[in-house]
Coordinates of C-alpha atoms and ligand atoms in Angstrom, one line a residue:
X1 CA 103.9 92.0 70.1
X2 CA 101.0 89.5 70.4
X3 CA 98.0 90.2 68.2
X4 CA 95.4 92.2 70.1
X5 CA 92.3 90.1 70.5
X6 CA 89.4 92.4 71.4
X7 CA 87.2 89.6 72.6
X8 CA 89.8 88.3 75.1
X9 CA 90.5 91.7 76.3
X10 CA 87.0 93.1 76.5
X11 CA 86.7 95.2 79.6
X12 CA 82.9 95.9 79.3
X13 CA 82.1 93.8 82.4
X14 CA 84.3 96.0 84.6
X15 CA 83.1 99.2 82.8
X16 CA 79.4 98.4 83.2
X17 CA 79.3 96.5 86.5
X18 CA 82.1 97.9 88.7
X19 CA 82.0 101.2 90.4
X20 CA 83.6 104.3 89.0
X21 CA 85.9 104.3 92.0
X22 CA 88.2 101.7 90.3
X23 CA 91.6 103.3 89.6
X24 CA 94.6 101.2 88.8
X25 CA 92.7 99.4 86.0
X26 CA 92.4 102.7 84.3
X27 CA 96.2 103.1 84.2
X28 CA 96.7 99.5 83.0
X29 CA 93.6 98.7 80.9
X30 CA 93.9 95.0 80.2
X31 CA 92.5 91.8 81.8
X32 CA 95.2 90.1 83.7
X33 CA 95.3 86.3 83.9
X34 CA 98.5 84.9 85.2
X35 CA 101.6 86.1 87.1
X36 CA 104.9 84.8 88.1
X37 CA 107.9 86.6 89.7
X38 CA 108.3 90.0 88.0
X39 CA 105.9 89.1 85.1
X40 CA 102.2 89.3 84.4
X41 CA 100.3 88.0 81.5
X42 CA 97.0 89.3 80.2
X43 CA 94.1 87.4 78.6
X44 CA 95.8 87.7 75.2
X45 CA 98.9 86.1 76.5
X46 CA 100.8 89.4 76.3
X47 CA 103.6 89.6 78.9
X48 CA 104.3 92.6 81.1
X49 CA 107.2 93.4 83.3
X50 CA 106.1 94.5 86.7
X51 CA 107.7 97.7 88.0
X52 CA 104.9 98.3 90.5
X53 CA 104.8 95.2 92.6
X54 CA 101.3 95.5 93.9
X55 CA 102.1 99.0 95.2
X56 CA 104.6 97.3 97.4
X57 CA 102.6 94.2 98.4
X58 CA 104.6 91.9 96.1
X59 CA 108.2 92.6 97.2
X60 CA 109.0 88.9 96.7
X61 CA 107.2 88.8 93.3
X62 CA 104.1 87.1 92.1
X63 CA 103.3 83.5 93.3
X64 CA 106.8 83.0 94.9
X65 CA 107.3 79.2 94.6
X66 CA 108.3 78.4 98.1
X67 CA 105.5 80.3 99.6
X68 CA 103.1 78.7 97.2
X69 CA 104.3 75.3 98.1
X70 CA 103.8 76.0 101.8
X71 CA 100.3 77.4 101.0
X72 CA 99.3 74.4 98.9
X73 CA 100.4 72.0 101.7
X74 CA 98.4 73.9 104.2
X75 CA 95.3 74.0 102.1
X76 CA 95.4 70.3 101.1
X77 CA 96.0 69.5 104.8
X78 CA 92.8 71.4 105.8
X79 CA 94.7 73.9 107.9
X80 CA 92.5 76.5 109.6
X81 CA 91.9 79.3 107.2
X82 CA 89.8 81.7 109.4
X83 CA 90.2 82.0 113.1
X84 CA 89.4 85.5 114.3
X85 CA 92.3 86.0 116.7
X86 CA 92.3 82.6 118.2
X87 CA 95.6 80.8 118.7
X88 CA 96.5 78.7 115.7
X89 CA 99.7 76.8 114.8
X90 CA 100.1 79.0 111.7
X91 CA 100.1 82.2 113.8
X92 CA 102.4 80.7 116.4
X93 CA 104.9 79.8 113.7
X94 CA 104.8 83.4 112.3
X95 CA 105.2 85.0 115.7
X96 CA 108.1 82.8 116.6
X97 CA 109.8 83.3 113.3
X98 CA 109.2 87.1 113.4
X99 CA 110.8 87.2 116.8
X100 CA 113.7 84.9 115.9
X101 CA 114.6 86.2 112.4
X102 CA 113.5 89.9 112.5
X103 CA 113.3 91.3 116.1
X104 CA 116.1 89.4 118.0
X105 CA 119.0 90.0 115.7
X106 CA 118.1 93.7 115.5
X107 CA 117.7 93.8 119.3
X108 CA 114.2 95.2 119.0
X109 CA 111.6 94.4 121.5
X110 CA 108.1 94.8 120.1
X111 CA 104.9 93.1 120.9
X112 CA 102.9 92.1 117.8
X113 CA 99.3 93.2 117.3
X114 CA 97.1 92.0 114.5
X115 CA 94.8 94.7 113.5
X116 CA 92.4 94.3 110.5
X117 CA 94.4 93.1 107.5
X118 CA 95.1 96.4 105.7
X119 CA 97.7 99.1 106.1
X120 CA 95.0 101.7 107.0
X121 CA 93.8 99.5 109.8
X122 CA 97.3 99.2 111.3
X123 CA 97.5 103.1 111.2
X124 CA 94.1 103.4 112.9
X125 CA 95.3 101.1 115.7
X126 CA 98.5 103.0 116.1
X127 CA 96.7 106.3 116.4
X128 CA 94.1 104.9 118.9
X129 CA 96.8 103.5 121.1
X130 CA 98.9 106.7 121.0
X131 CA 95.8 108.8 122.1
X132 CA 94.9 106.2 124.7
X133 CA 98.4 106.1 126.3
X134 CA 99.1 109.8 126.4
X135 CA 95.6 111.1 127.0
X136 CA 96.3 113.7 124.2
X137 CA 94.2 114.1 121.1
X138 CA 96.4 115.7 118.4
X139 CA 98.5 113.6 116.1
X140 CA 101.3 115.3 114.1
X141 CA 101.8 114.2 110.6
X142 CA 103.6 115.6 107.6
X143 CA 103.0 117.3 104.3
X144 CA 102.5 114.9 101.4
X145 CA 102.0 112.0 103.9
X146 CA 99.8 109.0 102.9
X147 CA 98.6 106.8 105.7
X148 CA 95.3 105.2 104.3
X149 CA 91.7 105.9 103.5
X150 CA 89.7 105.5 106.7
X151 CA 88.9 108.6 108.6
X152 CA 91.6 108.5 111.2
X153 CA 94.3 107.6 108.6
X154 CA 92.9 110.3 106.2
X155 CA 93.2 112.9 108.9
X156 CA 97.0 112.3 108.9
X157 CA 97.1 112.2 105.1
X158 CA 98.2 115.3 103.1
X159 CA 96.5 114.8 99.7
X160 CA 93.6 117.1 99.3
X161 CA 91.6 115.0 96.9
X162 CA 91.8 112.0 99.1
X163 CA 90.9 114.1 102.2
X164 CA 87.9 115.6 100.5
X165 CA 86.4 112.2 100.1
X166 CA 86.0 112.0 103.9
X167 CA 82.9 114.3 103.8
X168 CA 83.4 115.2 107.4
X169 CA 86.0 117.4 109.1
X170 CA 89.3 115.6 109.6
X171 CA 90.5 117.0 112.8
X172 CA 92.7 116.3 115.9
X173 CA 95.8 116.4 113.7
X174 CA 98.4 118.9 112.7
X175 CA 100.3 118.7 109.4
X176 CA 104.0 119.8 109.7
X177 CA 106.7 120.3 106.9
X178 CA 108.4 117.0 106.0
X179 CA 112.2 117.0 105.5
X180 CA 112.9 119.2 102.5
X181 CA 109.5 120.6 102.1
X182 CA 110.6 124.2 103.0
X183 CA 113.5 124.0 100.7
X184 CA 116.9 122.2 100.9
X185 CA 118.5 124.7 103.3
X186 CA 115.7 125.1 105.8
X187 CA 115.5 122.7 108.7
X188 CA 111.9 121.9 109.1
X189 CA 112.5 120.3 112.5
X190 CA 113.6 123.7 113.8
X191 CA 110.3 125.1 112.6
X192 CA 108.4 122.3 114.3
X193 CA 110.2 122.7 117.5
X194 CA 109.3 126.4 117.5
X195 CA 105.7 125.3 117.4
X196 CA 106.1 122.8 120.2
X197 CA 107.9 125.3 122.4
X198 CA 105.8 128.4 121.8
X199 CA 102.8 128.7 124.1
X200 CA 101.4 131.1 121.4
X201 CA 101.6 128.6 118.5
X202 CA 98.0 127.4 118.9
X203 CA 99.1 123.8 118.7
X204 CA 98.2 121.3 121.5
X205 CA 101.0 119.0 122.4
X206 CA 100.6 115.9 120.1
X207 CA 100.1 112.4 121.4
X208 CA 102.3 111.1 118.6
X209 CA 104.1 111.9 115.4
X210 CA 103.4 109.5 112.4
X211 CA 106.0 109.5 109.7
X212 CA 107.0 107.6 106.6
X213 CA 110.9 107.4 106.4
X214 CA 110.3 107.8 102.6
X215 CA 107.0 109.1 101.3
X216 CA 106.0 106.6 98.6
X217 CA 102.6 107.9 97.5
X218 CA 103.6 111.5 98.2
X219 CA 106.3 111.7 95.6
X220 CA 109.2 109.6 96.7
X221 CA 110.5 112.0 99.2
X222 CA 113.3 110.7 101.3
X223 CA 113.8 111.9 104.8
X224 CA 117.5 112.1 105.7
X225 CA 118.9 110.0 108.6
X226 CA 119.7 113.3 110.5
X227 CA 116.1 114.5 110.1
X228 CA 114.8 111.2 111.4
X229 CA 117.1 111.2 114.3
X230 CA 116.2 114.8 115.1
X231 CA 112.5 113.8 114.9
X232 CA 113.1 111.0 117.4
X233 CA 114.8 113.5 119.7
X234 CA 111.8 115.9 119.5
X235 CA 109.4 113.0 120.3
X236 CA 111.4 112.1 123.4
X237 CA 111.7 115.7 124.5
X238 CA 108.0 116.4 124.3
X239 CA 106.6 113.0 125.3
X240 CA 105.2 112.3 121.8
X241 CA 105.2 108.7 120.6
X242 CA 107.0 108.0 117.4
X243 CA 105.0 106.0 114.9
X244 CA 106.7 104.9 111.7
X245 CA 104.3 103.9 109.0
X246 CA 106.4 101.1 107.3
X247 CA 103.4 99.9 105.3
X248 CA 105.0 100.6 101.9
X249 CA 108.6 101.0 102.8
X250 CA 109.0 98.0 105.1
X251 CA 109.8 94.4 104.2
X252 CA 112.9 95.3 102.3
X253 CA 111.8 98.0 100.0
X254 CA 114.6 100.3 101.0
X255 CA 117.1 97.5 101.4
X256 CA 116.7 96.6 105.0
X257 CA 113.8 94.8 106.6
X258 CA 112.6 97.9 108.4
X259 CA 113.0 101.2 106.5
X260 CA 114.2 103.0 109.6
X261 CA 117.2 100.8 110.2
X262 CA 119.4 103.1 108.1
X263 CA 118.8 105.9 110.7
X264 CA 119.2 103.8 113.8
X265 CA 115.9 105.3 115.3
X266 CA 113.6 103.1 117.4
X267 CA 110.0 103.9 116.8
X268 CA 107.5 103.3 119.6
X269 CA 105.0 101.9 117.2
X270 CA 105.5 100.5 113.7
X271 CA 102.7 99.9 111.1
X272 CA 103.3 97.1 108.5
X273 CA 101.2 95.5 105.9
X274 CA 101.5 95.1 102.1
X275 CA 104.5 92.7 101.8
X276 CA 104.3 91.3 105.3
X277 CA 102.4 88.3 104.1
X278 CA 104.9 88.0 101.3
X279 CA 102.4 86.6 98.8
X280 CA 100.0 89.5 98.4
X281 CA 97.6 88.0 100.8
X282 CA 95.9 90.6 103.1
X283 CA 97.6 90.9 106.5
X284 CA 98.9 93.7 108.7
X285 CA 100.7 94.0 112.0
X286 CA 101.3 96.8 114.4
X287 CA 104.5 96.6 116.5
X288 CA 104.4 98.2 119.9
X289 CA 107.0 98.6 122.6
X290 CA 105.9 96.1 125.4
X291 CA 105.4 99.0 127.9
X292 CA 102.9 100.6 125.6
X293 CA 100.7 97.5 125.4
X294 CA 97.9 99.1 127.3
X295 CA 95.1 97.5 125.2
X296 CA 92.3 95.8 126.9
X297 CA 91.1 92.6 125.2
X298 CA 89.1 93.3 122.1
X299 CA 89.5 97.1 122.3
X300 CA 90.7 97.1 118.6
X301 CA 89.0 94.2 117.1
X302 CA 88.1 92.8 113.6
X303 CA 87.0 89.6 111.9
X304 CA 89.9 89.1 109.5
X305 CA 92.8 89.4 111.9
X306 CA 93.4 85.6 111.7
X307 CA 94.2 85.2 108.1
X308 CA 96.1 82.0 108.6
X309 CA 96.9 81.6 104.8
X310 CA 98.7 84.9 105.2
X311 CA 100.6 83.7 108.3
X312 CA 101.8 80.6 106.3
X313 CA 103.3 82.6 103.5
X314 CA 104.5 85.3 105.8
X315 CA 106.6 82.8 107.8
X316 CA 108.1 81.5 104.6
X317 CA 108.8 85.1 103.5
X318 CA 110.9 85.7 106.6
X319 CA 113.3 83.1 105.4
X320 CA 114.7 85.6 103.0
X321 CA 116.0 87.6 106.0
X322 CA 117.9 84.8 107.7
X323 CA 121.1 86.2 106.3
X324 CA 122.4 89.4 104.8
X325 CA 122.2 88.0 101.3
X326 CA 118.9 89.4 100.3
X327 CA 119.8 92.9 101.5
X328 CA 123.1 92.8 99.6
X329 CA 121.2 91.8 96.4
X330 CA 118.7 94.6 96.8
X331 CA 121.6 97.1 97.2
X332 CA 123.2 95.9 93.9
X333 CA 119.9 96.3 92.1
X334 CA 119.2 99.6 93.7
X335 CA 122.6 100.9 92.5
X336 CA 121.8 99.8 88.9
X337 CA 118.5 101.7 89.1
X338 CA 120.1 104.8 90.5
X339 CA 122.7 104.9 87.8
X340 CA 120.2 104.3 85.1
X341 CA 117.9 107.1 86.4
X342 CA 120.7 109.5 86.8
X343 CA 121.8 108.8 83.2
X344 CA 118.2 109.4 82.0
X345 CA 118.0 112.7 83.8
X346 CA 121.2 113.8 82.1
X347 CA 120.2 112.3 78.7
X348 CA 117.0 114.2 78.5
X349 CA 117.6 117.7 80.1
X350 CA 114.6 119.1 78.2
X351 CA 112.3 117.0 80.4
X352 CA 113.9 118.7 83.5
X353 CA 113.8 115.5 85.5
X354 CA 114.8 115.3 89.2
X355 CA 116.1 112.0 90.5
X356 CA 114.6 110.7 93.8
X357 CA 114.7 107.7 95.9
X358 CA 116.5 105.0 97.9
X359 CA 116.7 101.2 97.7
X360 CA 114.2 99.8 95.1
X361 CA 111.9 102.8 95.6
X362 CA 113.2 105.3 93.1
X363 CA 111.9 107.6 90.5
X364 CA 112.1 110.8 88.5
X365 CA 110.0 113.9 89.2
X366 CA 108.9 115.6 86.1
X367 CA 106.8 118.6 84.9
X368 CA 103.0 118.1 85.2
X369 CA 101.5 115.5 82.9
X370 CA 104.7 113.9 81.8
X371 CA 104.9 111.1 84.4
X372 CA 101.3 110.0 83.3
X373 CA 102.3 110.1 79.7
X374 CA 105.4 107.9 80.4
X375 CA 103.3 105.4 82.4
X376 CA 100.9 105.1 79.5
X377 CA 103.6 104.7 76.9
X378 CA 105.5 102.1 79.2
X379 CA 102.2 100.1 79.4
X380 CA 101.9 100.0 75.7
X381 CA 105.4 98.6 75.6
X382 CA 104.7 96.0 78.2
X383 CA 106.0 97.7 81.4
X384 CA 103.8 98.4 84.4
X385 CA 105.0 101.5 86.1
X386 CA 103.0 103.8 88.3
X387 CA 103.2 107.4 89.1
X388 CA 103.3 109.0 92.5
X389 CA 103.0 112.5 94.1
X390 CA 100.0 114.7 94.7
X391 CA 99.8 115.6 91.0
X392 CA 101.1 112.3 89.7
X393 CA 104.3 114.1 88.8
X394 CA 106.8 111.4 89.7
X395 CA 107.4 108.0 87.8
X396 CA 107.9 105.3 90.4
X397 CA 110.3 102.4 89.9
X398 CA 109.4 99.8 92.4
X399 CA 109.8 96.3 90.9
X400 CA 109.7 93.1 93.1
X401 CA 112.9 93.0 95.1
X402 CA 113.5 89.5 93.6
X403 CA 113.6 90.8 90.0
X404 CA 116.7 89.7 88.0
X405 CA 119.2 92.2 86.8
X406 CA 118.5 91.6 83.1
X407 CA 114.8 92.2 83.6
X408 CA 115.6 95.3 85.5
X409 CA 117.7 96.6 82.7
X410 CA 115.2 95.7 80.1
X411 CA 112.5 97.7 82.0
X412 CA 114.8 100.7 82.3
X413 CA 115.5 100.5 78.6
X414 CA 111.8 100.8 77.9
X415 CA 111.7 103.8 80.2
X416 CA 114.5 105.3 78.1
X417 CA 112.5 104.7 74.9
X418 CA 109.4 106.3 76.4
X419 CA 111.2 109.4 77.5
X420 CA 112.6 109.7 74.0
X421 CA 109.0 109.3 72.6
X422 CA 107.7 112.0 75.0
X423 CA 110.4 114.3 73.7
X424 CA 109.6 113.6 70.0
X425 CA 105.9 114.2 70.7
X426 CA 106.6 117.4 72.5
X427 CA 108.8 118.6 69.6
X428 CA 106.2 117.7 67.0
X429 CA 103.5 119.6 68.9
X430 CA 105.8 122.6 69.1
X431 CA 106.4 122.5 65.4
X432 CA 102.6 122.4 64.7
X433 CA 102.1 125.3 67.0
X434 CA 104.9 127.3 65.3
X435 CA 103.9 126.4 61.8
Ligands
LIG1 N1 100.5 103.7 104.7 C1 101.2 103.8 103.6 C2 102.6 104.4 103.9 C3 100.8 103.3 102.4 O1 101.6 103.5 101.3 C4 99.5 102.8 102.3 C5 99.0 102.2 100.9 N2 99.5 102.8 99.8 C6 98.7 102.7 103.4 C7 99.2 103.2 104.6 C8 97.4 102.1 103.4 O2 97.4 100.7 103.2 P1 96.1 100.0 102.7 O3 95.9 100.4 101.3 O4 96.5 98.5 102.8 O5 95.0 100.3 103.6

């Protein structure tokens, strides 16, 4: 381990000048300086393995060389950086590549809208459009959903703490049980359909249903393919638009470009952000079926919808999807993680872990406090690993998809050591209590 140089790693500027709202820097308290692929280095030169990937914004790793090369060429050539939503060559290339590489082979016909460059802005645009098209007000969302921090997106988010931040009533939404929320043997879709059917349920017919195919922030809850298909059928029966929020699960996180490909459903609207630029640059898109494109010019506007630097890297990122090779590689790594986590759950039965996940979005749900403890211990050993779930009860393994197998195994070995240490600490505490 590198010597800890307090001066280099002094965090007082952040502690004294930056708002208390800062959060991730509390879980990973160091000053980062450099990054490449799946690794980050702090100001002391200490190296960290990244199992967090910018919360899903760095699926292709940090400073991916081919994207960097394209970006540098564009910058040195004085390519347009900012352009509102004016037509630029960079945007044209992205739109054409997205059509040719992603939509066409999947036989998907979507028009691409550029909302403001965040996931939450894509969600806001989707909700607005659904309400406009249907003339209905209510949006159906799900327990433990996370869709963003602006008022519309918060209104469809489950987390009480985040919702309370709004300071105003969050209404015109209805939260329904996600797949598995009512227990393994209860079909929550049947429950939802009862509400939709029953004129005494007190629920207005929703304009749309917004759903994550796997709830990333909500605790790595995976919706089954049957549930997603059933949800699509409900949407069609009751004239509700189906919005898939693929902000975190899109761009390959679950193994395919769109997370809904495994279920064969065809959402009316798809929200994407995070890894769509490929390089961690701000960018979002909202995909809509052409017949839903009832926007009038400027009806959903924003200054930073023409982030051409992001279009340049996003176009390069799409090259990963020209063949099936990338998906195949993700599946191999996902299997490694699944096996390792299943092994850990078995190896440490005292921790009562429950395996969750799919693709390179996997984790273990644990008793309160343990996941936070593991994240802290992992950081001390040079592994950046976040928690998820309303009570931070799940450790979340989401490395860049490009990580190599040996690094993946090394990170999982660190997790193993941390679980062991948590157990030793718990046993020591129990002995103190008993003595
Ligand atoms: N939707 C989902 C599913 C997300 O995971 C997130 C971010 N964690 C958002 C929306 C919001 O995206 P952003 O933080 O870019 O606004």
